[in-house]
Coordinates of C-alpha atoms in Angstrom, one line a residue:
Chain A
M252 CA -30.5 -9.1 -36.3
N253 CA -31.8 -12.3 -34.7
L254 CA -30.8 -12.6 -31.1
Q255 CA -33.1 -15.5 -30.3
G256 CA -31.5 -17.7 -27.7
L257 CA -29.4 -14.8 -26.2
R258 CA -29.0 -15.5 -22.5
V259 CA -29.0 -12.4 -20.3
M260 CA -28.2 -12.2 -16.6
G261 CA -29.9 -9.2 -15.0
I262 CA -28.4 -7.7 -11.8
D263 CA -30.0 -5.1 -9.5
P264 CA -26.8 -4.4 -7.6
G265 CA -26.5 -4.1 -3.8
L266 CA -24.4 -5.4 -1.0
T267 CA -27.1 -6.1 1.6
R268 CA -29.5 -7.4 -1.1
C269 CA -28.6 -8.0 -4.7
G270 CA -31.3 -9.1 -7.2
L271 CA -30.2 -11.7 -9.7
S272 CA -32.0 -13.1 -12.8
V273 CA -31.4 -15.0 -15.9
V274 CA -33.7 -14.8 -19.0
Q275 CA -33.4 -16.0 -22.6
A276 CA -34.6 -14.1 -25.7
G277 CA -37.3 -15.9 -27.7
R278 CA -38.9 -15.1 -31.0
G279 CA -39.6 -11.4 -31.6
R280 CA -40.2 -9.8 -28.2
Q281 CA -40.7 -13.0 -26.4
V282 CA -38.5 -13.4 -23.2
I283 CA -38.3 -16.7 -21.3
P284 CA -37.5 -16.6 -17.6
I285 CA -34.8 -19.1 -16.5
A286 CA -34.0 -18.1 -12.9
V287 CA -34.5 -15.4 -10.3
G288 CA -33.2 -14.9 -6.8
V289 CA -31.6 -12.6 -4.3
A290 CA -28.0 -12.7 -2.9
R291 CA -27.8 -11.2 0.6
T292 CA -25.0 -10.4 2.9
P293 CA -25.5 -9.4 6.6
S294 CA -24.7 -5.8 7.4
D295 CA -22.9 -6.7 10.6
V296 CA -20.2 -8.7 8.8
E297 CA -17.0 -7.0 7.6
L298 CA -16.8 -5.4 4.2
S299 CA -14.1 -7.9 3.0
E300 CA -16.3 -10.9 3.9
R301 CA -19.4 -9.4 2.4
L302 CA -17.6 -8.7 -0.9
L303 CA -16.2 -12.2 -0.9
R304 CA -19.7 -13.6 -0.5
I305 CA -21.3 -11.4 -3.2
S306 CA -18.5 -12.3 -5.6
K307 CA -19.0 -16.0 -4.9
S308 CA -22.8 -15.9 -5.3
V309 CA -22.6 -14.0 -8.6
S310 CA -19.7 -16.2 -9.9
D311 CA -21.7 -19.3 -9.1
W312 CA -24.7 -17.9 -11.0
M313 CA -22.5 -17.1 -14.0
D314 CA -20.9 -20.6 -14.0
E315 CA -24.3 -22.3 -13.6
Y316 CA -26.3 -20.3 -16.2
K317 CA -23.5 -19.3 -18.5
P318 CA -25.1 -15.9 -19.6
D319 CA -23.9 -14.4 -22.9
V320 CA -24.1 -10.9 -21.4
V321 CA -24.7 -9.2 -18.1
A322 CA -27.2 -6.3 -17.8
M323 CA -26.8 -4.2 -14.6
E324 CA -28.6 -1.2 -13.2
R325 CA -26.3 1.9 -13.3
I326 CA -26.0 3.3 -9.8
F327 CA -26.5 7.0 -9.0
E328 CA -25.7 9.2 -6.1
R329 CA -28.6 8.9 -3.7
S330 CA -29.2 10.4 -0.2
N331 CA -27.3 7.8 1.7
V332 CA -23.6 8.1 0.6
S333 CA -22.5 5.0 2.6
T334 CA -25.1 2.8 0.9
V335 CA -24.0 4.1 -2.5
M336 CA -20.4 3.4 -1.7
H337 CA -21.2 -0.1 -0.6
T338 CA -23.2 -0.7 -3.7
A339 CA -20.4 0.7 -5.9
H340 CA -17.9 -1.7 -4.2
A341 CA -20.3 -4.6 -5.0
V342 CA -20.6 -3.4 -8.6
G343 CA -16.8 -3.5 -8.9
V344 CA -16.6 -7.2 -7.8
M345 CA -19.5 -8.2 -10.0
V346 CA -18.2 -6.5 -13.1
L347 CA -14.8 -8.2 -12.3
A348 CA -16.5 -11.6 -12.1
A349 CA -18.0 -11.0 -15.6
A350 CA -14.7 -9.7 -17.0
E351 CA -12.9 -12.8 -15.7
R352 CA -15.3 -14.9 -17.7
D353 CA -15.2 -12.6 -20.8
I354 CA -18.9 -11.8 -20.4
P355 CA -19.7 -8.2 -21.6
V356 CA -21.5 -5.9 -19.2
H357 CA -24.1 -3.3 -20.2
M358 CA -25.4 -0.7 -17.7
Y359 CA -28.9 0.8 -17.8
T360 CA -30.3 3.7 -15.7
P361 CA -33.5 2.9 -13.7
S362 CA -35.6 5.1 -16.1
E363 CA -34.2 3.4 -19.2
V364 CA -35.3 0.0 -17.7
K365 CA -38.8 1.4 -16.7
K366 CA -39.3 3.0 -20.1
S367 CA -38.2 -0.1 -22.0
V368 CA -40.4 -2.5 -20.0
S369 CA -43.5 -0.4 -19.3
G370 CA -43.3 2.4 -21.8
N371 CA -43.1 4.9 -18.9
G372 CA -39.8 6.1 -17.5
R373 CA -41.5 6.9 -14.2
A374 CA -43.5 3.7 -13.7
D375 CA -43.9 2.7 -10.1
K376 CA -42.9 -0.7 -8.5
K377 CA -46.4 -2.1 -8.8
Q378 CA -46.7 -1.2 -12.5
M379 CA -43.3 -2.7 -13.2
T380 CA -44.2 -6.0 -11.4
T381 CA -47.4 -6.2 -13.3
M382 CA -45.6 -5.7 -16.6
I383 CA -42.8 -8.2 -15.8
T384 CA -45.4 -10.8 -14.8
R385 CA -47.2 -10.4 -18.1
I386 CA -44.1 -10.2 -20.3
L387 CA -42.6 -13.4 -18.8
G388 CA -46.0 -15.2 -18.9
L389 CA -45.8 -15.9 -15.1
S390 CA -48.9 -17.2 -13.3
E391 CA -48.1 -14.9 -10.4
P392 CA -45.7 -12.0 -9.6
P393 CA -42.1 -13.1 -9.4
K394 CA -40.7 -14.0 -6.0
P395 CA -38.8 -12.7 -4.1
A396 CA -40.5 -9.4 -4.8
D397 CA -37.3 -7.4 -4.9
A398 CA -35.9 -9.7 -7.6
A399 CA -38.5 -8.3 -10.0
D400 CA -36.1 -5.5 -10.7
A401 CA -33.4 -7.9 -11.8
L402 CA -35.8 -9.5 -14.3
A403 CA -36.8 -6.1 -15.6
I404 CA -33.2 -5.2 -16.3
A405 CA -32.7 -8.4 -18.1
V406 CA -35.8 -7.9 -20.2
C407 CA -34.7 -4.4 -21.0
H408 CA -31.5 -5.7 -22.4
C409 CA -33.2 -8.4 -24.5
W410 CA -35.3 -5.8 -26.2
R411 CA -32.4 -3.3 -26.6
A412 CA -29.8 -5.8 -27.7
P413 CA -31.0 -6.0 -31.4
L414 CA -30.8 -2.2 -31.6
L415 CA -27.3 -2.2 -29.9
A416 CA -26.2 -4.9 -32.3
R417 CA -27.5 -3.0 -35.3
A418 CA -25.8 0.2 -34.1
S419 CA -22.5 -1.6 -33.6
A420 CA -22.7 -3.2 -37.1
I421 CA -23.3 0.2 -38.7
E422 CA -20.4 1.6 -36.7
K423 CA -18.1 -1.2 -38.0
L424 CA -19.3 -0.6 -41.6
R425 CA -18.5 3.1 -41.3
K426 CA -15.0 2.3 -40.1
N427 CA -14.2 -0.1 -43.0
Chain B
M475 CA 2.6 -5.0 21.9
N476 CA 5.6 -5.5 19.6
L477 CA 4.6 -5.4 16.0
Q478 CA 8.2 -5.3 14.7
G479 CA 8.3 -7.0 11.3
L480 CA 4.7 -6.3 10.5
R481 CA 4.4 -5.9 6.7
V482 CA 1.9 -3.3 5.6
M483 CA 0.7 -2.7 2.0
G484 CA -0.6 0.9 1.6
I485 CA -3.1 1.7 -1.2
D486 CA -4.2 5.1 -2.4
P487 CA -7.1 3.9 -4.4
G488 CA -8.0 5.0 -7.9
L489 CA -8.9 3.4 -11.3
T490 CA -6.9 5.7 -13.5
R491 CA -4.0 5.9 -11.1
C492 CA -3.6 3.7 -7.9
G493 CA -0.7 4.3 -5.6
L494 CA 0.8 1.1 -4.1
S495 CA 3.4 0.7 -1.4
V496 CA 4.8 -1.9 1.0
V497 CA 6.6 -1.0 4.2
Q498 CA 7.8 -3.0 7.2
A499 CA 7.6 -1.9 10.9
G500 CA 11.0 -1.7 12.6
R501 CA 11.9 -1.0 16.2
G502 CA 9.8 1.6 17.9
R503 CA 8.6 4.1 15.3
Q504 CA 11.0 3.0 12.7
V505 CA 9.5 2.1 9.3
I506 CA 11.4 0.4 6.5
P507 CA 10.3 1.0 2.9
I508 CA 10.1 -2.1 0.8
A509 CA 8.4 -1.1 -2.5
V510 CA 6.5 1.8 -4.1
G511 CA 4.7 2.1 -7.4
V512 CA 1.6 3.2 -9.3
A513 CA -0.9 0.9 -11.1
R514 CA -2.5 2.7 -14.0
T515 CA -5.4 1.9 -16.4
P516 CA -6.2 4.0 -19.5
S517 CA -9.5 5.9 -19.3
D518 CA -10.5 5.0 -22.9
V519 CA -10.6 1.3 -22.0
E520 CA -13.8 -0.4 -20.9
L521 CA -14.6 -0.5 -17.2
S522 CA -14.5 -4.4 -17.2
E523 CA -11.0 -4.5 -18.6
R524 CA -9.8 -1.7 -16.3
L525 CA -11.1 -3.5 -13.2
L526 CA -9.5 -6.7 -14.5
R527 CA -6.1 -4.9 -14.8
I528 CA -6.3 -3.2 -11.4
S529 CA -7.3 -6.5 -9.8
K530 CA -4.3 -8.2 -11.5
S531 CA -1.8 -5.5 -10.5
V532 CA -2.9 -5.5 -6.8
S533 CA -3.1 -9.3 -6.6
D534 CA 0.5 -9.5 -8.1
W535 CA 1.7 -7.1 -5.4
M536 CA 0.0 -9.1 -2.7
D537 CA 1.5 -12.4 -3.9
E538 CA 4.9 -10.9 -4.3
Y539 CA 5.2 -9.0 -1.1
K540 CA 2.9 -11.0 1.1
P541 CA 1.7 -8.2 3.4
D542 CA 0.2 -9.0 6.8
V543 CA -2.3 -6.3 6.4
V544 CA -3.6 -3.8 3.8
A545 CA -4.2 -0.1 4.7
M546 CA -6.3 1.9 2.3
E547 CA -7.5 5.5 2.1
R548 CA -11.2 5.7 2.7
I549 CA -12.9 7.5 -0.2
F550 CA -15.4 10.2 0.2
E551 CA -17.9 11.9 -2.0
R552 CA -16.1 14.6 -3.9
S553 CA -17.2 17.0 -6.7
N554 CA -16.9 14.5 -9.6
V555 CA -19.4 11.7 -8.9
S556 CA -18.2 9.6 -11.9
T557 CA -14.6 9.6 -10.5
V558 CA -15.8 8.6 -7.1
M559 CA -17.9 5.8 -8.5
H560 CA -14.9 4.5 -10.5
T561 CA -12.7 4.7 -7.4
A562 CA -15.4 2.8 -5.4
H563 CA -15.5 0.1 -8.0
A564 CA -11.7 -0.2 -7.8
V565 CA -11.8 -0.3 -4.0
G566 CA -14.3 -3.2 -4.3
V567 CA -12.0 -5.3 -6.4
M568 CA -8.9 -4.5 -4.2
V569 CA -10.7 -5.4 -0.9
L570 CA -11.8 -8.6 -2.6
A571 CA -8.2 -9.4 -3.6
A572 CA -7.2 -9.0 0.0
A573 CA -10.2 -11.0 1.3
E574 CA -9.4 -13.9 -1.1
R575 CA -5.9 -14.0 0.5
D576 CA -7.2 -13.6 4.1
I577 CA -5.4 -10.3 4.5
P578 CA -7.3 -7.9 6.8
V579 CA -8.0 -4.4 5.4
H580 CA -8.0 -1.1 7.4
M581 CA -9.4 2.1 6.1
Y582 CA -8.1 5.6 7.1
T583 CA -9.5 9.0 6.2
P584 CA -7.1 11.4 4.5
S585 CA -7.0 13.6 7.6
E586 CA -6.2 10.6 9.8
V587 CA -3.2 9.8 7.6
K588 CA -2.0 13.4 7.6
K589 CA -2.4 13.8 11.3
S590 CA -0.6 10.5 12.0
V591 CA 2.3 11.2 9.7
S592 CA 2.8 15.0 10.1
G593 CA 0.9 15.8 13.3
N594 CA -1.4 18.1 11.2
G595 CA -4.6 16.8 9.8
R596 CA -4.5 19.5 7.1
A597 CA -0.9 19.1 6.0
D598 CA -0.4 19.9 2.3
K599 CA 1.2 17.6 -0.3
K600 CA 4.7 19.2 0.1
Q601 CA 4.7 18.8 3.9
M602 CA 3.6 15.2 3.6
T603 CA 6.3 14.4 1.0
T604 CA 8.9 16.0 3.2
M605 CA 7.7 14.0 6.3
I606 CA 7.6 10.7 4.4
T607 CA 11.0 11.2 2.9
R608 CA 12.4 11.8 6.5
I609 CA 10.5 9.0 8.2
L610 CA 11.6 6.4 5.7
G611 CA 15.1 7.7 5.6
L612 CA 15.1 8.2 1.9
S613 CA 17.9 10.2 0.2
E614 CA 15.3 11.9 -2.0
P615 CA 11.5 12.3 -2.2
P616 CA 9.7 9.0 -3.2
K617 CA 9.0 8.5 -6.9
P618 CA 6.6 8.4 -8.6
A619 CA 5.4 11.5 -6.7
D620 CA 1.8 10.3 -6.5
A621 CA 2.9 7.1 -4.8
A622 CA 4.0 9.1 -1.7
D623 CA 0.4 9.0 -0.5
A624 CA 0.4 5.2 -0.6
L625 CA 3.6 5.2 1.6
A626 CA 1.9 7.7 4.0
I627 CA -1.1 5.4 4.4
A628 CA 1.2 2.4 5.2
V629 CA 3.2 4.4 7.7
C630 CA 0.0 5.6 9.3
H631 CA -1.1 2.0 9.8
C632 CA 2.4 1.0 11.2
W633 CA 2.1 3.6 13.9
R634 CA -1.6 3.0 14.7
A635 CA -1.4 -0.8 14.6
P636 CA 0.0 -1.1 18.2
L637 CA -2.9 1.0 19.5
L638 CA -5.4 -1.0 17.5
A639 CA -3.8 -4.3 18.8
R640 CA -4.0 -3.0 22.4
A641 CA -7.6 -1.9 22.0
S642 CA -8.6 -5.2 20.5
A643 CA -6.8 -7.1 23.3
I644 CA -8.6 -5.0 26.0
E645 CA -11.9 -5.7 24.1
K646 CA -11.2 -9.4 24.3
L647 CA -10.3 -9.3 28.0
R648 CA -13.6 -7.5 28.7
K649 CA -15.6 -10.1 26.8
N650 CA -14.0 -13.0 28.8

């Protein structure tokens, strides 16, 4: 399976702060960074308006960079229920934006991303930033700092995509 | 405050089953039923496609019935985390659909709805159905049965809207 050229949009979902990235798969395990950024919405604005803004930002990125696939961090229940709910609402509108453009969405848990990128499912933020800087051949750590996660998610998908493609091809052969 | 004619869309959010209703405020506490239904998406379909379908159904209702306001049940953490997450994703796309049409959204907890409609914050399903049937002057309980909740949420907003309008007017007077 050669997925060279595959363009992946990585999303670290959030309503207050949402990490966005775009990378492109190169030869072998090479990954080329295309864009990185953070979409923010102020917490004192109404939920409707915040979802409208997040939807607009993510849609603009999709229309500008035309990713083949979206990779997103799967959210889990954490201590602050209200934050999780807000994040889950944001995930809803972002998955919808992808679906409206026929872009498939893959979800990865934080430990899947860490394991794939650093070899260690429990790597800390510093280790992850170091690895991402190295993998993407950047001269300094990606900025803004909290967008590094979005890059890691996109890299994780680039490296797992060949396996997923192979698994799906085998599945199809079995059915025929 | 006379809110006669106010058209309220009630939503009992869900991804597998989403209750939808439209009512109109009459004189005093009179509420006129306009429409009731359930939008469903099969659980064996991908999340992207399900959110696309829910968004389409809710948008179609909004475009057909042109509500002035949307009233929605506020979701809480329940036992099944996966269901709550799915519901939260659906809420995101439904709030977005309202925001795109400049329709304000109000959220009510289940006990606020029960208290407003039946006088008892812990009323059971049967009591609620009886009250809704009576309030809306229906000859028989609303069908489908699980859409009764969406009607209750809309009725709750009709009755609370005058209070909310008065509170907001007082707030404005204070600021000036």
